C-alpha positions as a printed Julia matrix, in Angstrom:
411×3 Matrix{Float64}:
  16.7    -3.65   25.08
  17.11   -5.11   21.72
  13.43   -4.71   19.3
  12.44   -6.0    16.08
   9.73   -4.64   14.62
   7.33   -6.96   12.44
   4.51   -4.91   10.04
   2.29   -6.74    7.85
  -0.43   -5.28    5.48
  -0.68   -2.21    3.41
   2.34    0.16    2.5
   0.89    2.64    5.17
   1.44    0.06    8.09
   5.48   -0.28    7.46
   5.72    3.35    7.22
   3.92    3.48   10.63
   6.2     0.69   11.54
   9.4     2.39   10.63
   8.05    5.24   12.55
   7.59    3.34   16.04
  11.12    1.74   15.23
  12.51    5.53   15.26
  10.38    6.39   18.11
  12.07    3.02   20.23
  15.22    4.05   18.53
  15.28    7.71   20.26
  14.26    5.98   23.56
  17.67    4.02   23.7
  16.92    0.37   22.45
  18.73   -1.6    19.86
  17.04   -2.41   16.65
  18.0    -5.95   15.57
  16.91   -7.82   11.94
  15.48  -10.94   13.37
  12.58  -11.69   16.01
  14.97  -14.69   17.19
  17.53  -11.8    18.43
  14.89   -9.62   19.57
  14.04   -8.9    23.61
  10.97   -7.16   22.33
   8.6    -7.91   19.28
   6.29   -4.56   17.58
   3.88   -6.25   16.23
   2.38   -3.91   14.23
  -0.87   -6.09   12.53
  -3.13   -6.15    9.64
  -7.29   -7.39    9.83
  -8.42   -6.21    6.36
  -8.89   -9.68    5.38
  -9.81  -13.38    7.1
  -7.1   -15.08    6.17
  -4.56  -12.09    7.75
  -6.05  -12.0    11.1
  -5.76  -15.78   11.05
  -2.3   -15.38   10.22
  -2.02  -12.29   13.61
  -3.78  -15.0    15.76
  -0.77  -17.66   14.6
   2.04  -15.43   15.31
   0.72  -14.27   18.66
   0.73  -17.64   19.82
   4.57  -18.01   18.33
   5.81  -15.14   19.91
   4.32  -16.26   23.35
   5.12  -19.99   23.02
   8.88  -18.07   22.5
   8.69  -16.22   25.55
   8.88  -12.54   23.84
   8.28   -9.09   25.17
   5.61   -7.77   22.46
   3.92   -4.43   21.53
   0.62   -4.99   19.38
   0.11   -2.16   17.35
  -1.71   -1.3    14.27
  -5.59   -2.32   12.9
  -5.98   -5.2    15.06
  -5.11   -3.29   18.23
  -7.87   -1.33   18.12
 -10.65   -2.85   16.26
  -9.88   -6.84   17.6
  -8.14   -6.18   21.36
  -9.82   -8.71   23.16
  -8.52  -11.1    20.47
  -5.09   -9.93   21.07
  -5.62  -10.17   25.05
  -6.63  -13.85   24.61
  -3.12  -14.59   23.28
  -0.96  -12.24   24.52
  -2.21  -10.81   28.18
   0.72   -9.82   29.55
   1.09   -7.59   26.03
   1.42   -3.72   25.77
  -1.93   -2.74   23.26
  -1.53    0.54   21.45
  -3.97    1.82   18.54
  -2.71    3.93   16.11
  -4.88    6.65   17.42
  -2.68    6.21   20.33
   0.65    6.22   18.34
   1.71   10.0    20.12
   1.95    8.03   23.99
   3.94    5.38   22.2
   7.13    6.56   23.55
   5.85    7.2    26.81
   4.2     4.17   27.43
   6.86    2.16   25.87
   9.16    4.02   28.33
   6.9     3.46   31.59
   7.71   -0.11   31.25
  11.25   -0.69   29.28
  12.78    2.21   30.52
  14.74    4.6    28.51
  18.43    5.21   27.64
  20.65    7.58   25.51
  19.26    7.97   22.1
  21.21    5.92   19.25
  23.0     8.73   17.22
  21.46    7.11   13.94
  18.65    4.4    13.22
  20.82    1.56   10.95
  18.31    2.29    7.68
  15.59    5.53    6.74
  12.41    4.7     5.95
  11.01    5.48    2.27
   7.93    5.36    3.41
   6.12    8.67    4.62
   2.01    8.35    6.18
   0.5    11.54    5.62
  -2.82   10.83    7.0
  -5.07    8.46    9.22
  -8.0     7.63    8.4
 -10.64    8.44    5.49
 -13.78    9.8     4.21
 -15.15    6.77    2.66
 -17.99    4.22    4.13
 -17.55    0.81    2.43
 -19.93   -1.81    3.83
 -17.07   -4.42    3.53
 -14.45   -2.23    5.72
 -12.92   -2.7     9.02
 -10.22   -0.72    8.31
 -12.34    2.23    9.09
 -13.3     0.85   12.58
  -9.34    1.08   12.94
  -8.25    4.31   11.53
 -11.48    6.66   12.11
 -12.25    9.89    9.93
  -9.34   11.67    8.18
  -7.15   13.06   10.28
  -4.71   14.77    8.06
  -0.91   15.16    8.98
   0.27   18.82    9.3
   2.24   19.88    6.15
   4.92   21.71    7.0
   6.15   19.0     9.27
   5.52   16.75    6.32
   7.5    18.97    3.82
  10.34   18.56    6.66
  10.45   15.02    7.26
  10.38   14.53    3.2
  13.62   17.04    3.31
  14.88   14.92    5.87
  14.46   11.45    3.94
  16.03   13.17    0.29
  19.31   14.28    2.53
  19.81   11.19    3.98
  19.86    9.89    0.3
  16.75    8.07   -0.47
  16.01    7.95   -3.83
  12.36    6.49   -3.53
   9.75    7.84   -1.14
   6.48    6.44   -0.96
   3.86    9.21    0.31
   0.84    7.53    1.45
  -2.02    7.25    3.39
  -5.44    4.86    3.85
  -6.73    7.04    1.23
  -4.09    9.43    0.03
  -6.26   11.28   -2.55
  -8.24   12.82    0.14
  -5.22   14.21    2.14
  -5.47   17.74    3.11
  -9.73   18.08    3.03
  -9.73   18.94    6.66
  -7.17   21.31    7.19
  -7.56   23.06    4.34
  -5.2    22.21    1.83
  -4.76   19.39   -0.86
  -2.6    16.66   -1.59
  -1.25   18.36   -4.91
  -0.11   21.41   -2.79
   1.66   19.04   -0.57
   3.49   17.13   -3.75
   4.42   20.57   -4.97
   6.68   21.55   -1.79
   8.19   18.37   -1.7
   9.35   18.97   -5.01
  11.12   21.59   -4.11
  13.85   19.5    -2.79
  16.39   19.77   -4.68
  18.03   15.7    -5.92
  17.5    13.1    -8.06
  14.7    10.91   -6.51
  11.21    9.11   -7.14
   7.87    9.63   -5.23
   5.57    7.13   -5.5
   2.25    8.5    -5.19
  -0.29    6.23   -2.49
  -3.55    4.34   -3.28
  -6.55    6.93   -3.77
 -10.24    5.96   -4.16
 -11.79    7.43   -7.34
 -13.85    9.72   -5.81
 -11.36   11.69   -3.82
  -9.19   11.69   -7.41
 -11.91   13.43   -9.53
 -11.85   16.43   -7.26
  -7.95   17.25   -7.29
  -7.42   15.29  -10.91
  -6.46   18.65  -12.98
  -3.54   19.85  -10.21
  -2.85   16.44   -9.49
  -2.07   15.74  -13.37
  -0.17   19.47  -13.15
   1.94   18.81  -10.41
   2.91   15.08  -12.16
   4.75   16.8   -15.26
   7.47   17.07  -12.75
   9.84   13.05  -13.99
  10.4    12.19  -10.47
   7.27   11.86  -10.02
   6.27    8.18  -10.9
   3.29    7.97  -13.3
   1.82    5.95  -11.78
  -1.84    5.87   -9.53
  -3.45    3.49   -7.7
  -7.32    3.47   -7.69
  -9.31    0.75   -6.71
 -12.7     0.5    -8.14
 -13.55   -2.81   -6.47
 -16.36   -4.19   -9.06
 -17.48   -3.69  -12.46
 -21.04   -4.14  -11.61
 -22.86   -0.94  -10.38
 -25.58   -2.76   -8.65
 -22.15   -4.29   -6.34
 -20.59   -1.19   -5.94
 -24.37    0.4    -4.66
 -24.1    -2.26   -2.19
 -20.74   -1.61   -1.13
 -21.12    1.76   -0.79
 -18.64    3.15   -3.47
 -20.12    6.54   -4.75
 -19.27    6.0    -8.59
 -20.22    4.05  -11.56
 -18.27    1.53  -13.59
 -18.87    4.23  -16.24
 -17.57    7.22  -14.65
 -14.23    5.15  -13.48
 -13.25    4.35  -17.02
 -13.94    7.5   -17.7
 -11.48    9.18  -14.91
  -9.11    6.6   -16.5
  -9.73    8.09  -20.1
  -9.21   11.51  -18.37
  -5.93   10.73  -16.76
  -4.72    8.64  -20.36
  -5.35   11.38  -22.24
  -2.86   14.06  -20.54
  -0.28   11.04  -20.15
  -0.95    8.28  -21.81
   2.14    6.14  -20.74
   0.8     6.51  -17.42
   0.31    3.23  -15.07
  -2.85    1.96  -13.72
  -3.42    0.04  -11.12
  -6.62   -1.28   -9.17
  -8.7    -3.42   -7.07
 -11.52   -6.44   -7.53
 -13.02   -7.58   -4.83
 -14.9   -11.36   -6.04
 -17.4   -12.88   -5.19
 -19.07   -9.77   -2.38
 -22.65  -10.85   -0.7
 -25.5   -10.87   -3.67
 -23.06  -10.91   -6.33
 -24.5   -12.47   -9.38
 -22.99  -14.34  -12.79
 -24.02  -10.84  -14.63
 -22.47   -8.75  -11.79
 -19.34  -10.81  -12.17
 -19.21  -10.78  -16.03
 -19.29   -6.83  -15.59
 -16.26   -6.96  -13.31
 -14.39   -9.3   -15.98
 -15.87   -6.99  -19.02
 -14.44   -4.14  -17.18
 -10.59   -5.65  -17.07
 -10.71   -5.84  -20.51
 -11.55   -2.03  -21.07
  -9.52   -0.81  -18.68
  -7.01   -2.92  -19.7
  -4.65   -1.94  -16.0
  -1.16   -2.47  -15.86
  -1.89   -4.2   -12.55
  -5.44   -5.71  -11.44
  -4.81   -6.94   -7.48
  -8.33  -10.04   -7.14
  -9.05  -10.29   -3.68
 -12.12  -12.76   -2.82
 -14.54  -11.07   -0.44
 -13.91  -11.86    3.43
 -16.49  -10.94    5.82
 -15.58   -8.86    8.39
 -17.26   -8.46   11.84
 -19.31   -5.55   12.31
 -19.4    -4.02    8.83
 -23.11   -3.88    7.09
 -21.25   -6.51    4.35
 -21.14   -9.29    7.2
 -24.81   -9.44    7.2
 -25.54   -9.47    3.56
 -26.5   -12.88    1.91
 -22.81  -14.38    1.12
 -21.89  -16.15   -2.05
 -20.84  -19.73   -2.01
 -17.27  -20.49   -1.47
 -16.66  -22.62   -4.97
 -18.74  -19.89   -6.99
 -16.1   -17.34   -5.03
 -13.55  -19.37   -5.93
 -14.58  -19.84   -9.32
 -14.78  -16.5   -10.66
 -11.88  -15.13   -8.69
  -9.9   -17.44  -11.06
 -11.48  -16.45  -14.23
 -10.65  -12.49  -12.65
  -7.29  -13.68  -12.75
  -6.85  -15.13  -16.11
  -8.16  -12.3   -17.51
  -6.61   -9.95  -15.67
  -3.28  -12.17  -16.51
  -3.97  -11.69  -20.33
  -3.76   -8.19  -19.91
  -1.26   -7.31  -18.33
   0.77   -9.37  -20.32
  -0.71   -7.92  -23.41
   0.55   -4.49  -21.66
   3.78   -5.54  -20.94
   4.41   -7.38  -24.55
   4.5    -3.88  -26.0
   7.31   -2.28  -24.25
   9.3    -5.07  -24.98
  12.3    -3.43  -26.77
  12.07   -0.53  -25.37
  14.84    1.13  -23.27
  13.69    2.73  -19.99
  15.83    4.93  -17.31
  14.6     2.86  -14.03
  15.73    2.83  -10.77
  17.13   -0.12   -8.81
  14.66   -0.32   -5.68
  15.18   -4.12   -4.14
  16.49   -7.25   -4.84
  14.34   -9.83   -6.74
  14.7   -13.18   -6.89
  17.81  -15.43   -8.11
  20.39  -13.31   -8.78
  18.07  -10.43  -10.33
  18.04   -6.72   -8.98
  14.54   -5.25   -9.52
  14.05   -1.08  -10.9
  11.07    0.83  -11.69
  10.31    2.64  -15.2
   9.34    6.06  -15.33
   5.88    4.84  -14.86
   6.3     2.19  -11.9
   6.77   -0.88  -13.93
   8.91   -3.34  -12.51
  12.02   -4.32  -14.57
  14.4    -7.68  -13.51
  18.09   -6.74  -14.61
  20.63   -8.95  -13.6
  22.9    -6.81  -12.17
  25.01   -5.71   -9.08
  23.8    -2.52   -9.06
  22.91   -0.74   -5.41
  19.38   -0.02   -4.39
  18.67    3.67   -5.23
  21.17    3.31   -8.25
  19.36    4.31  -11.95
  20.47    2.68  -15.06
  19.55    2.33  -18.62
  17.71   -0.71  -19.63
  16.47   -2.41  -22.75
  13.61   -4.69  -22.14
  14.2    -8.23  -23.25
  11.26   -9.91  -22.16
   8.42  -10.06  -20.06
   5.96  -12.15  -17.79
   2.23  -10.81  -16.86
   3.49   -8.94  -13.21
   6.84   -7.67  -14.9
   9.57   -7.06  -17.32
  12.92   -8.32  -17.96
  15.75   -6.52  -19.04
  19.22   -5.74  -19.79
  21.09   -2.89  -18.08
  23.1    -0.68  -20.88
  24.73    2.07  -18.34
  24.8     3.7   -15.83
């Protein structure tokens, strides 16, 4: 039969989603690029937020109203079932910590055939972990994807192998909390980077979102292991709210203080290195002062990329008890967040303008544009007909607050 598969959410969910495709692949069915051609829909779902399961709930009723075969898989299959049952009850519901009977449950009722000899593209994306150690009050996620359960490495180290021969030139190693990797078998996500880099090849790993408190233990061999150029510098580390009081509330085990000072830590070993993180506006008892912390603390930590996300209740986490705050004062500062946060990054970007940067051509952008990634993640908008996984040398011209704009020179 002929499947599409359709991920939404975080970069950890498409590599999951690439992995079921592979899994339907070896079992005899036909991936196809559009749901319209598709006998069978994966839809592999996202619930972090209110307005995403809204947007599950819509396309559940599309793909029924269409008459489709469809798997539900990822965070809403386990966390929001019912909700899925509702809309799709003649669907097949499977968790992802039920992602190793996949293939024989997907078998049981679509049969199997002869494997394909090849999938049509490899995934760049490589999960080494479910779950995480963390306890947010404002996290379903968690509800989904239990208590680490960390990948074994030496099947890791091969399937990396795997992706670098078949040419990949960016691989995205991730997981819900990729900082923590390795805690329960006994090992460390450093360690892990290190064999990768054995491979031998020209390619970029993009290293996953970690929370601050499961960077501070591994910072020194993470910052060791990063001297190695194809390894973007780059880190992701969300630190939610500038307000301790919030981040008390929310469970976060740091201070404002002692995540600037990780970022001074990690700036003063590289200090071209990328940061990004998360605010979350506007979370239950959240005051004007609270909120002037958060936009105080954009300005010091001055991030190459601040993602706002307004605070959406979600059931069963302690959060969706807590006092909310209005909608319009939600609103309200969530825009300020962004202005400033806007003034930044274009203050960031305004200095590299000039520059010329090695990047690497990883998609294509918008209106005739090819986009590529500095040495430290930043994305550059060349116009060019260069191939994905192609690198260049490029002279920035310009620049908007989310990226640059350049000028290839070579090749």
């Amino acid at each position: 039969m002929r499947y599409f598969v359709e991920s939404y959410g975080c970069t950890m969910n498409y590599g999951e989603g690439d992995q079921l495709s592979e899994m339907m692949c070896k079992l005899g069915h036909e991936e196809v690029f559009s749901p319209e051609s598709a006998d069978i829909i994966i839809l592999n779902t996202c619930t972090v937020v209110d307005t995403t399961e809204k947007k599950m709930v819509r396309r559940m009723s599309e793909l029924r109203k269409a008459g489709k075969e469809v798997i539900v898989t990822g965070c809403m299959a386990k966390v929001q079932a019912n909700r899925v049952t509702i809309r799709l009850p003649d669907s097949m519901i499977i968790p992802p910590d039920r992602y190793s009977e996949f293939s024989s449950e997907v078998s049981g009722r679509y049969g199997a055939g002869s494997p394909h000899a090849e999938k049509k593209h490899c995934s760049n994306i490589l999960p080494i972990a479910q779950g995480c150690l963390g306890d947010c009050s404002y996290c379903i996620t968690k509800f989904a994807r239990g208590r680490l359960s960390s990948y074994d490495a030496e099947g890791l180290v091969r399937r990396f192998g795997s992706i670098v021969e078949k040419g990949v030139k960016e691989i995205l190693v991730t997981a819900q909390d990729t900082g923590c990797y390795g805690i329960d078998i006994g090992t460390d996500l450093p360690s892990l980077l290190g064999r990768m880099l054995e491979n031998k090849g020209d390619f970029m790993i993009r290293i996953g979102m970690m929370n601050p408190d499961s960077l501070v233990p591994i910072a020194d061999d993470l910052l060791e292991v990063m001297k190695d150029r194809r390894i973007y510098r780059f880190l992701h580390i969300p630190v939610q709210s500038g307000s301790d009081r919030i981040l008390k509330r929310m469970n976060r085990s740091y201070s404002a203080e002692e995540f600037l000072g990780l970022a001074d830590r990690l700036r003063s070993v590289y200090p071209d290195i990328s940061l990004s993180t998360d605010l979350i506006s506007g979370f239950p008892g959240e005051t004007d002062d609270d909120h002037r912390k958060s936009v105080e603390l954009i300005r010091r930590l001055k991030a190459d990329t601040v993602n706002i996300t307004r605070f959406s209740s979600r059931p069963g986490t302690e959060a969706a008890s807590m006092e909310p705050v209005h909608g319009r004062i939600s609103k309200d500062r969530s825009a300020e967040l962004t202005e400033t946060k806007n003034e930044v990054e274009y203050a960031n970007n305004s200095k590299i303008v000039g520059r010329t940067e090695k990047i690497l051509i990883t998609e294509i952008g918008k209106e005739g544009t090819m986009i590529g990634r500095t040495q430290n993640y930043r994305p550059v908008a060349v116009r060019s007909d260069l191939p994905v996984g192609s690198f260049a040398r490029a002279e920035v011209t310009g620049c908007e607050p989310t990226y640059l704009i350049g000028r290839v020179l070579d090749i």
